[in-house]
mmCIF file of C-alpha atoms in Angstrom:
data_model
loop_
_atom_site.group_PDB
_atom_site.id
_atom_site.type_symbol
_atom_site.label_atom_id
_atom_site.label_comp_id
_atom_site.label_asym_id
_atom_site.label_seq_id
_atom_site.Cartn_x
_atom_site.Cartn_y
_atom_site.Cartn_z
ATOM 1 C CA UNK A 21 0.000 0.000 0.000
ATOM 2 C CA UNK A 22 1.311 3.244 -1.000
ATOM 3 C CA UNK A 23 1.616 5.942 2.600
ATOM 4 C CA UNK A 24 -1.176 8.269 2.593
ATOM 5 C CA UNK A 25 -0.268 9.897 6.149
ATOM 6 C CA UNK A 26 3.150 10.364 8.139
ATOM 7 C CA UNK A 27 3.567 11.424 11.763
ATOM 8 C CA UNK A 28 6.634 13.067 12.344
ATOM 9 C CA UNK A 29 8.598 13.769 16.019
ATOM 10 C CA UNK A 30 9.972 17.094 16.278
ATOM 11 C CA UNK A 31 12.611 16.951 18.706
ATOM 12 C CA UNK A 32 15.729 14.756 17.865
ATOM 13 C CA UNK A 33 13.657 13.873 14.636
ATOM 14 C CA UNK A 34 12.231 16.861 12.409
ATOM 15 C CA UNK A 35 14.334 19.091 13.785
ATOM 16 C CA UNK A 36 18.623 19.253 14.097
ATOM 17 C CA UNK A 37 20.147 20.019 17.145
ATOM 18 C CA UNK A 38 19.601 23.487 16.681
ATOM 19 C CA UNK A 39 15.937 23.400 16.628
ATOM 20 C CA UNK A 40 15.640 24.177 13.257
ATOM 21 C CA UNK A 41 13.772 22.403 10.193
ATOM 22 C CA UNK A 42 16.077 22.070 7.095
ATOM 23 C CA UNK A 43 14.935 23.554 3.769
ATOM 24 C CA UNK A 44 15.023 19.922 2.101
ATOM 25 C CA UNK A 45 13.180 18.507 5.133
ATOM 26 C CA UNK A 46 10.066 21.792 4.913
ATOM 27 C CA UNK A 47 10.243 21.134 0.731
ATOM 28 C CA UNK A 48 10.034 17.496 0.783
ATOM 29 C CA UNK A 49 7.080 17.308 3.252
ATOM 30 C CA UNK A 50 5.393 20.226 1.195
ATOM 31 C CA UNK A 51 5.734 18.064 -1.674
ATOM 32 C CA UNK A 52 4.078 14.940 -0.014
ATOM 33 C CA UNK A 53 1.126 17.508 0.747
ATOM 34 C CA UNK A 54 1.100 18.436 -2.709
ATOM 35 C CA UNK A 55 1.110 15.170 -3.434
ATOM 36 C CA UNK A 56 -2.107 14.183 -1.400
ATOM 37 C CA UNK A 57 -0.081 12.983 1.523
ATOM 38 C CA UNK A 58 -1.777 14.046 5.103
ATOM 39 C CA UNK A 59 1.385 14.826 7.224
ATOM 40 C CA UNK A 60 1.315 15.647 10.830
ATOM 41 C CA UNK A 61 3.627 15.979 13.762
ATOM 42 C CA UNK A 62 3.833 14.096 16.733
ATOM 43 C CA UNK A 63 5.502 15.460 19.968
ATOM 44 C CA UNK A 64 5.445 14.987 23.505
ATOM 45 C CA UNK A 65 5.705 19.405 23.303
ATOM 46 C CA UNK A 66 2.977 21.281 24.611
ATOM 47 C CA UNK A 67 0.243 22.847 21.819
ATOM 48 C CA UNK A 68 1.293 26.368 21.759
ATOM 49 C CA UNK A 69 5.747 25.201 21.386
ATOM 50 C CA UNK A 70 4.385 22.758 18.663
ATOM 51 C CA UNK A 71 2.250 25.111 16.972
ATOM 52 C CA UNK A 72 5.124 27.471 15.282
ATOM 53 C CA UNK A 73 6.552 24.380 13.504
ATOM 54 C CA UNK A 74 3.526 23.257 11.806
ATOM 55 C CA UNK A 75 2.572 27.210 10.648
ATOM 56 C CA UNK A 76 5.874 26.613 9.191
ATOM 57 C CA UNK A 77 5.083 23.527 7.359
ATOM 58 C CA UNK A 78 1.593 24.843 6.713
ATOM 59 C CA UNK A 79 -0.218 21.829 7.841
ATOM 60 C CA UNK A 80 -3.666 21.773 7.747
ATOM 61 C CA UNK A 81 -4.248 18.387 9.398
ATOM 62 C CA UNK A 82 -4.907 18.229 13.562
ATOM 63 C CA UNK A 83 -1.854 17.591 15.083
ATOM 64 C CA UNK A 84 -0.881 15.598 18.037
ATOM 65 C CA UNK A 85 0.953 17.043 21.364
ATOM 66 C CA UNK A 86 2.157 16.086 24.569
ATOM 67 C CA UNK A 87 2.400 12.728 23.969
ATOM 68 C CA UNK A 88 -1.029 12.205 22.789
ATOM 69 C CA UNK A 89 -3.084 13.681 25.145
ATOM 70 C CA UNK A 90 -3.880 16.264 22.927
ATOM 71 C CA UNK A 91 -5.120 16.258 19.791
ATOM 72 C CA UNK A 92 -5.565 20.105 18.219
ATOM 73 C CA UNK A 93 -6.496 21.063 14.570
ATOM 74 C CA UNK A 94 -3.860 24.330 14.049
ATOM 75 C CA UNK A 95 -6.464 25.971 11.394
ATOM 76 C CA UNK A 96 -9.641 25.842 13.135
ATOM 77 C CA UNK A 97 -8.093 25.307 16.844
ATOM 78 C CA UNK A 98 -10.848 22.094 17.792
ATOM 79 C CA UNK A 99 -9.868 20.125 20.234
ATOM 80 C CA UNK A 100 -10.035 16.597 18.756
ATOM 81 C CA UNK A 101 -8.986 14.540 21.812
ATOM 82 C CA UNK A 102 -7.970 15.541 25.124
ATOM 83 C CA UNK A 103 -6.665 13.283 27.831
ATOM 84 C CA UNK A 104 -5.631 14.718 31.206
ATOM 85 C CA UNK A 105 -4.391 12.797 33.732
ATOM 86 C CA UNK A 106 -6.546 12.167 36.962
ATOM 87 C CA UNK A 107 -6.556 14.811 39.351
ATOM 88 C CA UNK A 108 -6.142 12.216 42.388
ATOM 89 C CA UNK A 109 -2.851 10.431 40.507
ATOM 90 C CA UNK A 110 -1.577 14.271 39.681
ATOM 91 C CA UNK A 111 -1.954 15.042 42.932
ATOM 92 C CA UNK A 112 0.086 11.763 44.135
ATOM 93 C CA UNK A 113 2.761 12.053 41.895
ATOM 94 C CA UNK A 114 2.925 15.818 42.952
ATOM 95 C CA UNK A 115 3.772 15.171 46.519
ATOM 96 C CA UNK A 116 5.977 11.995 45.469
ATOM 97 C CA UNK A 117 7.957 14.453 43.861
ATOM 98 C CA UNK A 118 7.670 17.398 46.674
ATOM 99 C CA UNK A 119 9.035 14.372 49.208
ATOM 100 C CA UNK A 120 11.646 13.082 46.721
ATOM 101 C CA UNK A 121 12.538 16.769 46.190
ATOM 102 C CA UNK A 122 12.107 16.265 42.460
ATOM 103 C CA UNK A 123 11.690 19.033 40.121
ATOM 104 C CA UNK A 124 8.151 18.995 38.471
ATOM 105 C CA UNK A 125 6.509 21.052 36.227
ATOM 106 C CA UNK A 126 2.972 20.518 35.341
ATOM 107 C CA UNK A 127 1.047 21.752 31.941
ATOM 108 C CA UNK A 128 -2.674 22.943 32.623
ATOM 109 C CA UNK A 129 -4.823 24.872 29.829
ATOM 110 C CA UNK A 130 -1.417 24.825 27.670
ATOM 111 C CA UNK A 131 0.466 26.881 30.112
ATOM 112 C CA UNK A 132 3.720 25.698 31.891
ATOM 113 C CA UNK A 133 3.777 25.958 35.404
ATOM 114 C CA UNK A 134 6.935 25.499 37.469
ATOM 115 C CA UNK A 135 7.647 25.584 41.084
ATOM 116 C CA UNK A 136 10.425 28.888 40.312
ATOM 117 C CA UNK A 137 12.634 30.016 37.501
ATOM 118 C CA UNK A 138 15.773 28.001 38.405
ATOM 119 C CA UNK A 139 18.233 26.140 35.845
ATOM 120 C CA UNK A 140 15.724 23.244 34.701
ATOM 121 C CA UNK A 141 12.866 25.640 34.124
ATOM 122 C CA UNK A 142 15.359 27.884 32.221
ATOM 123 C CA UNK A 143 16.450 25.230 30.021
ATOM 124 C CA UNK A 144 13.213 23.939 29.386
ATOM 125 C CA UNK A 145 11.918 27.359 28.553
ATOM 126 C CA UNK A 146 14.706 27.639 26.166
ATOM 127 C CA UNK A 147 13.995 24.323 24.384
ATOM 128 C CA UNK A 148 10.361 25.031 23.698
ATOM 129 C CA UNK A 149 10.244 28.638 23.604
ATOM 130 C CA UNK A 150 7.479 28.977 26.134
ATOM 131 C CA UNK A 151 7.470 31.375 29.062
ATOM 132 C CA UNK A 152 6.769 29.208 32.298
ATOM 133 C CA UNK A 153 4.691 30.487 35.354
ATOM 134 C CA UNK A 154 6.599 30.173 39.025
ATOM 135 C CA UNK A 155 4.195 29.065 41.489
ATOM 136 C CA UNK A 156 6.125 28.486 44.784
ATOM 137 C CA UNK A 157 5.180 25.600 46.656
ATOM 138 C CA UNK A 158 1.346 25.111 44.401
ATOM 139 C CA UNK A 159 3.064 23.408 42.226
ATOM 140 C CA UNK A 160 2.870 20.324 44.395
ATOM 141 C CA UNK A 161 -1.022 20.992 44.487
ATOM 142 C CA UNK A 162 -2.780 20.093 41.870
ATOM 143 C CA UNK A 163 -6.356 22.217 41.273
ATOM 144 C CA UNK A 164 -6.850 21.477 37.627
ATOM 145 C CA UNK A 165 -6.164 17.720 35.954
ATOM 146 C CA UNK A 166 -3.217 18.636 34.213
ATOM 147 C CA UNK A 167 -2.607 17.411 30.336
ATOM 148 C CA UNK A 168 0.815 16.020 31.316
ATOM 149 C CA UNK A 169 3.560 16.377 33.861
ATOM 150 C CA UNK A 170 7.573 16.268 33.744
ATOM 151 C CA UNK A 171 9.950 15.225 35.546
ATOM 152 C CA UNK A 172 13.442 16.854 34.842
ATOM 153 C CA UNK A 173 16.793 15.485 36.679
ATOM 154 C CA UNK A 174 20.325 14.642 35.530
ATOM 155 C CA UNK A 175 20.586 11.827 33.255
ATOM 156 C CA UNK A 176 22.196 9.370 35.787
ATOM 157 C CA UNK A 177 19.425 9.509 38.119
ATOM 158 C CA UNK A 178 16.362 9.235 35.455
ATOM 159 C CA UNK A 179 16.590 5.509 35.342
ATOM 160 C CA UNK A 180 16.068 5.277 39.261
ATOM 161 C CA UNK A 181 12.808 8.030 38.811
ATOM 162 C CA UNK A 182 11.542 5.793 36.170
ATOM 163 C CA UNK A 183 11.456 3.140 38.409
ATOM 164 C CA UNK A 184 10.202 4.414 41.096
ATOM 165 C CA UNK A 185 7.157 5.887 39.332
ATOM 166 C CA UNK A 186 6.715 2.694 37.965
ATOM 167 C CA UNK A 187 6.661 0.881 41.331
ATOM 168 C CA UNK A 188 4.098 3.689 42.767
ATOM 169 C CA UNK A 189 1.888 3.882 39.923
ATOM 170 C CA UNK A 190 2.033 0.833 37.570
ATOM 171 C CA UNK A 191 -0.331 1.352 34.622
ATOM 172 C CA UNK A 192 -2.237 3.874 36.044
ATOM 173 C CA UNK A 193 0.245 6.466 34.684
ATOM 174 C CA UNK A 194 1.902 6.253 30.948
ATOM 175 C CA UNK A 195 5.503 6.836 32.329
ATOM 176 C CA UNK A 196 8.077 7.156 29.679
ATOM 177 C CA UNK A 197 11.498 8.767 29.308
ATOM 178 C CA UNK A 198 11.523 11.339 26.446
ATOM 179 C CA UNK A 199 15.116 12.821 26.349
ATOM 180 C CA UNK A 200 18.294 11.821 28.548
ATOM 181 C CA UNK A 201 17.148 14.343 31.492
ATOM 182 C CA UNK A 202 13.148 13.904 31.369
ATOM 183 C CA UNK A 203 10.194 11.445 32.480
ATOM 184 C CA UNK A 204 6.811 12.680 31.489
ATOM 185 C CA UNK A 205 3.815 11.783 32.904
ATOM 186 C CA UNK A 206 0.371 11.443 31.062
ATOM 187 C CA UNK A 207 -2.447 9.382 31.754
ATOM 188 C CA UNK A 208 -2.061 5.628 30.467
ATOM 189 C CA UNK A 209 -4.657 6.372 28.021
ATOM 190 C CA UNK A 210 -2.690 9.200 26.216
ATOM 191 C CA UNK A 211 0.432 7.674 24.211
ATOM 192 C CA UNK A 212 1.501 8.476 20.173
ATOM 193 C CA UNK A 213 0.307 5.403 19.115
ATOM 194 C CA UNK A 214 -3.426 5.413 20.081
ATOM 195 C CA UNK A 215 -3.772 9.259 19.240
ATOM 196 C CA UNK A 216 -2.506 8.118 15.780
ATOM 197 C CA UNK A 217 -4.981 5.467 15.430
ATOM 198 C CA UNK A 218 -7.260 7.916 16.606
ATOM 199 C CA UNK A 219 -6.246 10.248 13.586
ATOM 200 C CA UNK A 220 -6.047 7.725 11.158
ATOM 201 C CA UNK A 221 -9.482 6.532 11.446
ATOM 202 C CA UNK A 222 -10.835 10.217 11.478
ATOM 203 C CA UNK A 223 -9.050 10.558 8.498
ATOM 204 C CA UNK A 224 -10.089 6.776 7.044
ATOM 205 C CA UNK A 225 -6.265 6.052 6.516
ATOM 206 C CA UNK A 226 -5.842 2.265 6.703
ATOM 207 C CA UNK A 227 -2.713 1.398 8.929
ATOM 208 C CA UNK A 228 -0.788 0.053 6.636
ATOM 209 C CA UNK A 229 -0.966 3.538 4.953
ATOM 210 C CA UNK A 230 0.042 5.045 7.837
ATOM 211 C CA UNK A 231 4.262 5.761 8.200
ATOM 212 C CA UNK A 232 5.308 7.035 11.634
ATOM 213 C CA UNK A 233 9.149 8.802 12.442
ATOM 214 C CA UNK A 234 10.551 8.969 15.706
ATOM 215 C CA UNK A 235 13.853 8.252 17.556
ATOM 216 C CA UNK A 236 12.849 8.142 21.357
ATOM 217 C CA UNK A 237 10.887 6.422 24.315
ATOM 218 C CA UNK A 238 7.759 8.602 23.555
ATOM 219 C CA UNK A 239 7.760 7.278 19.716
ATOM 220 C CA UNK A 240 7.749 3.493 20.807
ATOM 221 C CA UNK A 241 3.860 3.243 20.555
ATOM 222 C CA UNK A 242 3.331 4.763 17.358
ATOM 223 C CA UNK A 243 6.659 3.317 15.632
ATOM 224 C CA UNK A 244 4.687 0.176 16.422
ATOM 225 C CA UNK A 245 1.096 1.183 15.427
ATOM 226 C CA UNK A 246 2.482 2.759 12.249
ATOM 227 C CA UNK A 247 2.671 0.219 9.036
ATOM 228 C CA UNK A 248 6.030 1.539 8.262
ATOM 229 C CA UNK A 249 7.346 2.613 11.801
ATOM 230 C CA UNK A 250 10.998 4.387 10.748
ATOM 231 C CA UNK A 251 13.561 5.206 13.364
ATOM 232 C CA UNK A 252 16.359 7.871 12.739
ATOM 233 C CA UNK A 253 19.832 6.973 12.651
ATOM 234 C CA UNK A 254 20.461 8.957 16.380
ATOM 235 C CA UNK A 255 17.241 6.528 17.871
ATOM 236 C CA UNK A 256 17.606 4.545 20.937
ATOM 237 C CA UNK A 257 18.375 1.045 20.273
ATOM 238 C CA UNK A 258 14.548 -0.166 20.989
ATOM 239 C CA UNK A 259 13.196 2.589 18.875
ATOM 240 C CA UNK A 260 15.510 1.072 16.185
ATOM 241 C CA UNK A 261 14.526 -2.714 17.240
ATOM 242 C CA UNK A 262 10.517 -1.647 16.763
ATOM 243 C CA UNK A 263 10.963 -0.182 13.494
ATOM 244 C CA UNK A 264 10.720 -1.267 9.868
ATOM 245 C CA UNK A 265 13.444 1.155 8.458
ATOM 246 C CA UNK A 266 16.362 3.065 9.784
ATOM 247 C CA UNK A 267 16.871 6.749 8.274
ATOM 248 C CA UNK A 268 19.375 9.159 8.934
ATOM 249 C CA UNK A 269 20.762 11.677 12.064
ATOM 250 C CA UNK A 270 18.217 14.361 12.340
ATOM 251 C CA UNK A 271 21.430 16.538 11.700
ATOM 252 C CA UNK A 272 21.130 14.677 8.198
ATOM 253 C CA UNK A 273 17.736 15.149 6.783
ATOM 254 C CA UNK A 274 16.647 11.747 7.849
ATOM 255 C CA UNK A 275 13.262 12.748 8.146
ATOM 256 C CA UNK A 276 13.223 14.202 4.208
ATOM 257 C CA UNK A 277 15.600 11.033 3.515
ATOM 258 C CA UNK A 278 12.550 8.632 4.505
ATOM 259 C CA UNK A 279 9.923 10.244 3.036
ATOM 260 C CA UNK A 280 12.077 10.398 -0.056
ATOM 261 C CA UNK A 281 12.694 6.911 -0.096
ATOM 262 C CA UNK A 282 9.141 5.825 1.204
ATOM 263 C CA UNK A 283 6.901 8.735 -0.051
ATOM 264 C CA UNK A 284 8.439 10.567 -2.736
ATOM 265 C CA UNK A 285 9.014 7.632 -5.162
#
């Protein structure tokens, strides 16, 4: 069957390590569109850091953030799906953190909230160019279900978080490791895989139509959903293991590469 829609990860993926999207990447997925292709991103970013990048693609097809717990048209702004995570299990993984002294930042009504500006929140702010709100010690009270949470620590101790949120909550928290220094948190329902099923049959895509391109934890789900699941050349090792096809480094137009290869032929 011939691909009639690709999900694409932004960060480590779409974009190089600068946060930029090559010109061949932007005129190769412009000439998928063209071509009747339905392209879409998939990141575990929040709406409003994801939104710049599809403007810039000029995609007209809902896209899917944080993880999957949101689903957002960029055109019309409908919410297609929205998945927050339980108030009660917020609120529990809150005060894990406040007792582990953990830094947590939590993402209600597409605002960032952290608990004050200090390196992490910097960083993060840098990364997806969104201004975050310091909320002293409310952070570790939730009010609102949030749409997902994060974890950020040194890279050495992000195994031994996993874990331990793993132990505490089993499956009734999608847990997963994005980048070297982050565990996100969204509810177990919320995951790329079913929010590109979810698209796919709103769109009446078979599966097998559907090509998905990721390199990290996050991208598992729909690497595996995808009929052609392709990994980039910087994945992790299982990424690579799930997929059909290996690309390129995302400092190499693997992204255009694929669709090239797969799309474009």
């Amino acid at each position: 069957m011939s691909i009639k829609l690709i999900a694409i990860d932004l960060d480590d993926t779409l974009l190089d390590d600068h946060l930029t999207i090559s010109p061949r990447a932007r005129e190769t997925i412009r000439e998928a569109v063209r071509r009747g292709v339905a392209v879409t991103v998939a990141t575990g970013r929040m709406y409003r850091s994801a939104l710049p990048f599809a403007r810039q693609l000029e995609l007209d097809v809902p896209f899917i953030t944080y993880n999957g717990a949101l689903i957002k048209c960029s055109i019309s702004g409908e919410i297609i799906l929205h998945i927050p995570v339980r108030r009660e299990l917020a609120q529990q993984a809150a005060e894990l953190c406040r007792v582990k002294n953990w830094y947590i930042q939590t993402y209600v009504n597409d605002m960032l909230y952290v608990k004050e500006l200090d390196r992490y929140a910097d960083m993060y702010s840098a990364l997806a160019g969104v201004e975050p709100i310091p909320v002293g010690e409310n952070i570790y009270k939730v009010q609102d279900p949030p749409t997902k949470m994060l974890i950020v620590s040194e890279p050495d101790n992000i195994p031994d978080i996993q874990q331990t949120l793993q132990n505490v909550f089993n499956d009734k928290l999608y847990i997963v490791s994005s980048k070297p220094m982050y565990v996100e948190i969204t509810d177990p329902a919320a995951n790329k895989g079913r929010a590109l099923e979810l698209l796919a049959a709103r769109l009446k895509i078979d599966r097998q139509e559907v090509m998905a391109i990721g390199d990290s934890g996050n991208d598992l789900e729909m690497i595996k959903y995808a009929g052609l699941g392709v990994a980039m050349g910087n994945a992790r090792p299982e990424v690579k293991a799930a997929a059909q096809a290996v690309t390129r480094h995302n400092n190499d137009d693997g992204v255009a590469a694929a669709i090239e290869k797969f799309v474009l032929i």
